[in-house]
Amino acid sequence: NAGVTQTPKFQVLKTGQSMTLQCAQDMNHEYMSWYRQDPGMGLRLIHYSVGAGITDQGEVPNGYNVSRSTTEDFPLRLLSAAPSQTSVYFCASRGLENYNEQFFGPGTRLTVL
Amino acid sequence: SQQGEEDPQALSIQEGENATMNCSYKTSINNLQWYRQNSGRGLVHLILIRSNEREKHSGRLRVTLDTSKKSSSLLITASRAADTASYFCAMNYGGSQGNLIFGKGTKLSVKP
């Protein structure tokens, strides 16, 4: 099992550019989520999904879109990047039941100039 | 916000000493989890304690939960340099989604 994979590891964008952060898991997990991590702020939930075709907003969804066409993949789209979106982004997955641990990807470090 | 608070923000100890980190939260939880993050890496699950449990052990880790005080503590005994990392508590408030809300973390440094 590769677990949760994320690409790219690093990315630099200019303000206004768009891009997609990729996330995939091979554990057949129904629940997938995206977090951003900023210094001193811990992890904040951006969007999550409880299964293919189902997505919902987390705490900080503005400026981000997601889709879940398959169980394995959960891409995060930045439509028009802003400097405030400079952060480290983590994707995570788990089984649907509440007592399951979350498995995290290695993260994508994004800088928006 | 339902984000938890952790203290201390940073902790520096010598190898062999015990490290204690505390987490407080705001409303009733379904379960509370602790995660470790090594520098530049993703988070790794350490231990989960359910709302009806008061204490749980896993190797050198001991977690307690006091639902009346809405607080939890993580104790690492006989710490090692390899324990150097940031530690986060995460609250699962239940519901159909069971989203995790993370605290801001404690940065632990264990000096050899």
Tab-separated table of C-alpha atoms in Angstrom:
chain	number	residue	atom	x	y	z
A	1	ASN	CA	0.000	0.000	0.000
A	2	ALA	CA	1.255	3.468	-0.887
A	3	GLY	CA	-1.204	5.000	1.611
A	4	VAL	CA	-2.045	8.638	0.866
A	5	THR	CA	-0.016	10.292	-1.877
A	6	GLN	CA	0.103	13.960	-2.793
A	7	THR	CA	1.583	15.781	-5.746
A	8	PRO	CA	3.384	18.065	-6.187
A	9	LYS	CA	5.597	18.333	-3.076
A	10	PHE	CA	6.403	21.982	-3.756
A	11	GLN	CA	4.750	24.614	-5.935
A	12	VAL	CA	5.249	28.319	-6.554
A	13	LEU	CA	2.428	30.272	-8.187
A	14	LYS	CA	1.871	33.855	-9.153
A	15	THR	CA	-1.196	35.683	-7.907
A	16	GLY	CA	-4.178	34.850	-10.106
A	17	GLN	CA	-2.860	31.562	-11.435
A	18	SER	CA	-4.836	28.380	-11.005
A	19	MET	CA	-3.659	24.910	-10.137
A	20	THR	CA	-4.800	21.551	-8.813
A	21	LEU	CA	-3.255	19.726	-5.899
A	22	GLN	CA	-3.584	15.997	-6.355
A	23	CYS	CA	-4.421	13.482	-3.638
A	24	ALA	CA	-4.904	9.747	-3.962
A	25	GLN	CA	-5.337	6.879	-1.528
A	26	ASP	CA	-5.272	3.134	-2.075
A	27	MET	CA	-6.943	2.026	1.168
A	28	ASN	CA	-10.530	2.154	-0.140
A	29	HIS	CA	-11.387	4.843	2.411
A	30	GLU	CA	-14.733	6.560	2.047
A	31	TYR	CA	-13.746	9.731	3.929
A	32	MET	CA	-11.166	12.115	2.494
A	33	SER	CA	-10.266	15.628	3.542
A	34	TRP	CA	-8.017	18.587	2.826
A	35	TYR	CA	-6.342	20.705	5.511
A	36	ARG	CA	-4.080	23.706	5.403
A	37	GLN	CA	-1.403	24.250	8.024
A	38	ASP	CA	-0.139	27.715	8.832
A	39	PRO	CA	2.400	28.656	11.528
A	40	GLY	CA	0.752	28.913	14.916
A	41	MET	CA	-2.666	27.900	13.553
A	42	GLY	CA	-2.606	24.125	13.624
A	43	LEU	CA	-4.519	22.362	10.857
A	44	ARG	CA	-7.741	23.804	9.507
A	45	LEU	CA	-10.232	21.816	7.464
A	46	ILE	CA	-10.857	23.137	3.947
A	47	HIS	CA	-13.174	20.564	2.325
A	48	TYR	CA	-14.085	16.970	2.939
A	49	SER	CA	-15.894	14.101	1.259
A	50	VAL	CA	-17.692	11.060	2.675
A	51	GLY	CA	-17.789	9.203	-0.616
A	52	ALA	CA	-17.642	9.477	-4.383
A	53	GLY	CA	-19.904	12.255	-5.625
A	54	ILE	CA	-20.280	13.823	-2.152
A	55	THR	CA	-18.300	16.855	-0.979
A	56	ASP	CA	-18.830	19.512	1.677
A	57	GLN	CA	-17.170	22.595	3.089
A	58	GLY	CA	-14.979	22.691	6.142
A	59	GLU	CA	-13.850	25.636	8.224
A	60	VAL	CA	-11.942	27.579	5.544
A	61	PRO	CA	-13.383	26.699	2.095
A	62	ASN	CA	-13.204	30.086	0.347
A	63	GLY	CA	-10.972	30.107	-2.723
A	64	TYR	CA	-10.907	26.323	-3.050
A	65	ASN	CA	-12.954	23.776	-4.992
A	66	VAL	CA	-13.001	20.003	-4.719
A	67	SER	CA	-14.572	17.075	-6.531
A	68	ARG	CA	-14.740	13.353	-5.803
A	69	SER	CA	-15.395	11.370	-8.948
A	70	THR	CA	-13.772	8.191	-7.615
A	71	THR	CA	-13.145	6.704	-4.171
A	72	GLU	CA	-9.374	6.980	-4.691
A	73	ASP	CA	-8.916	10.598	-5.783
A	74	PHE	CA	-9.742	13.905	-4.143
A	75	PRO	CA	-8.148	16.867	-5.978
A	76	LEU	CA	-8.109	20.384	-4.543
A	77	ARG	CA	-8.376	23.264	-6.993
A	78	LEU	CA	-7.235	26.824	-6.480
A	79	LEU	CA	-9.094	28.864	-9.086
A	80	SER	CA	-7.257	32.170	-8.672
A	81	ALA	CA	-4.361	31.918	-6.251
A	82	ALA	CA	-3.835	34.636	-3.644
A	83	PRO	CA	-0.851	35.246	-1.325
A	84	SER	CA	-3.125	34.345	1.621
A	85	GLN	CA	-3.199	30.802	0.247
A	86	THR	CA	0.512	30.347	0.854
A	87	SER	CA	0.522	27.364	3.179
A	88	VAL	CA	1.248	23.676	3.547
A	89	TYR	CA	-1.631	21.517	2.362
A	90	PHE	CA	-2.350	18.046	3.693
A	91	CYS	CA	-4.721	15.466	2.371
A	92	ALA	CA	-6.031	12.753	4.693
A	93	SER	CA	-8.297	9.724	4.501
A	94	ARG	CA	-9.982	7.277	6.842
A	95	GLY	CA	-12.754	4.757	7.026
A	96	LEU	CA	-16.157	6.310	7.450
A	97	GLU	CA	-16.784	5.277	11.049
A	98	ASN	CA	-15.887	7.953	13.611
A	99	TYR	CA	-13.395	5.831	15.532
A	100	ASN	CA	-11.033	5.390	12.640
A	101	GLU	CA	-7.646	7.081	12.632
A	102	GLN	CA	-6.810	9.439	9.802
A	103	PHE	CA	-3.934	8.750	7.461
A	104	PHE	CA	-2.129	11.807	6.164
A	105	GLY	CA	-0.229	12.444	2.980
A	106	PRO	CA	3.256	14.036	3.037
A	107	GLY	CA	1.944	17.505	2.206
A	108	THR	CA	2.303	20.101	-0.558
A	109	ARG	CA	4.156	23.322	0.242
A	110	LEU	CA	2.562	26.107	-1.805
A	111	THR	CA	3.904	29.625	-2.178
A	112	VAL	CA	1.856	32.299	-3.920
A	113	LEU	CA	3.817	35.380	-4.956
B	1	SER	CA	-14.502	27.960	16.516
B	2	GLN	CA	-14.257	24.530	18.105
B	3	GLN	CA	-10.481	24.480	17.819
B	4	GLY	CA	-8.732	23.073	20.864
B	5	GLU	CA	-5.978	24.719	22.818
B	6	GLU	CA	-2.744	22.982	23.723
B	7	ASP	CA	-0.146	23.852	26.262
B	8	PRO	CA	2.647	24.325	26.472
B	9	GLN	CA	3.281	25.646	22.974
B	10	ALA	CA	6.865	24.440	23.272
B	11	LEU	CA	8.624	22.020	25.599
B	12	SER	CA	12.335	21.239	25.880
B	13	ILE	CA	13.536	18.300	27.972
B	14	GLN	CA	16.495	15.947	28.323
B	15	GLU	CA	16.476	12.357	27.110
B	16	GLY	CA	15.055	10.045	29.731
B	17	GLU	CA	12.701	12.636	31.190
B	18	ASN	CA	8.929	12.491	30.866
B	19	ALA	CA	7.017	14.926	28.651
B	20	THR	CA	3.460	16.005	29.366
B	21	MET	CA	1.284	17.907	26.932
B	22	ASN	CA	-2.208	19.157	27.620
B	23	CYS	CA	-5.214	19.801	25.415
B	24	SER	CA	-8.465	21.576	26.221
B	25	TYR	CA	-11.587	21.666	24.089
B	26	LYS	CA	-14.909	23.439	24.132
B	27	THR	CA	-17.881	21.112	23.641
B	28	SER	CA	-18.711	17.443	24.084
B	29	ILE	CA	-16.664	15.057	21.989
B	30	ASN	CA	-17.122	11.615	20.531
B	31	ASN	CA	-13.410	10.841	20.810
B	32	LEU	CA	-10.060	12.603	21.028
B	33	GLN	CA	-6.968	11.655	19.085
B	34	TRP	CA	-3.293	12.538	19.318
B	35	TYR	CA	-1.034	12.900	16.304
B	36	ARG	CA	2.693	13.454	15.861
B	37	GLN	CA	4.308	15.495	13.112
B	38	ASN	CA	8.011	15.320	12.405
B	39	SER	CA	9.486	18.410	10.791
B	40	GLY	CA	8.409	18.725	7.157
B	41	ARG	CA	6.291	15.574	7.227
B	42	GLY	CA	2.641	14.574	7.426
B	43	LEU	CA	0.857	13.739	10.660
B	44	VAL	CA	0.950	10.255	12.129
B	45	HIS	CA	-1.789	8.902	14.382
B	46	LEU	CA	-0.610	7.954	17.884
B	47	ILE	CA	-3.608	7.062	19.995
B	48	LEU	CA	-7.390	7.506	20.241
B	49	ILE	CA	-9.401	7.759	23.435
B	50	ARG	CA	-13.177	7.518	23.423
B	51	SER	CA	-15.411	9.825	25.437
B	52	ASN	CA	-16.322	7.009	27.839
B	53	GLU	CA	-12.677	6.149	28.538
B	54	ARG	CA	-10.520	7.878	31.145
B	55	GLU	CA	-7.072	6.529	30.427
B	56	LYS	CA	-5.323	4.643	27.662
B	57	HIS	CA	-1.799	3.325	27.180
B	58	SER	CA	0.239	2.507	24.116
B	59	GLY	CA	3.905	1.661	24.678
B	60	ARG	CA	5.508	4.734	26.266
B	61	LEU	CA	2.395	6.835	25.679
B	62	ARG	CA	-0.288	7.444	28.253
B	63	VAL	CA	-3.371	9.494	27.449
B	64	THR	CA	-5.951	10.687	29.932
B	65	LEU	CA	-9.324	12.263	29.293
B	66	ASP	CA	-11.361	14.319	31.747
B	67	THR	CA	-14.697	15.093	30.102
B	68	SER	CA	-15.881	17.164	33.089
B	69	LYS	CA	-12.954	19.541	32.567
B	70	LYS	CA	-12.973	19.072	28.781
B	71	SER	CA	-9.290	18.303	28.792
B	72	SER	CA	-6.834	15.600	27.829
B	73	SER	CA	-3.156	15.020	28.463
B	74	LEU	CA	-0.493	13.060	26.614
B	75	LEU	CA	2.421	11.706	28.633
B	76	ILE	CA	5.523	10.363	26.923
B	77	THR	CA	7.669	8.455	29.387
B	78	ALA	CA	11.443	7.995	29.165
B	79	SER	CA	11.667	10.316	26.184
B	80	ARG	CA	14.199	9.813	23.392
B	81	ALA	CA	15.747	12.233	20.916
B	82	ALA	CA	13.596	10.554	18.235
B	83	ASP	CA	10.471	11.835	20.056
B	84	THR	CA	11.377	15.359	18.943
B	85	ALA	CA	8.340	16.487	16.940
B	86	SER	CA	5.144	18.509	17.156
B	87	TYR	CA	2.201	16.861	18.854
B	88	PHE	CA	-1.412	17.700	18.078
B	89	CYS	CA	-4.659	16.790	19.745
B	90	ALA	CA	-7.681	16.423	17.490
B	91	MET	CA	-11.279	16.392	18.610
B	92	ASN	CA	-13.959	14.323	16.906
B	93	TYR	CA	-17.274	15.917	17.728
B	94	GLY	CA	-19.242	13.078	16.155
B	95	GLY	CA	-22.134	13.624	13.817
B	96	SER	CA	-22.499	12.112	10.400
B	97	GLN	CA	-19.152	13.447	9.202
B	98	GLY	CA	-16.961	13.078	12.266
B	99	ASN	CA	-14.594	15.818	11.114
B	100	LEU	CA	-11.479	16.275	13.220
B	101	ILE	CA	-10.737	19.694	14.713
B	102	PHE	CA	-7.053	20.087	15.543
B	103	GLY	CA	-5.360	21.996	18.303
B	104	LYS	CA	-2.429	24.288	17.554
B	105	GLY	CA	0.154	21.793	18.728
B	106	THR	CA	3.011	21.445	21.179
B	107	LYS	CA	6.552	21.478	19.831
B	108	LEU	CA	8.636	18.979	21.803
B	109	SER	CA	12.423	19.027	21.729
B	110	VAL	CA	14.263	16.171	23.404
B	111	LYS	CA	17.961	16.838	23.878
B	112	PRO	CA	20.385	13.910	23.927
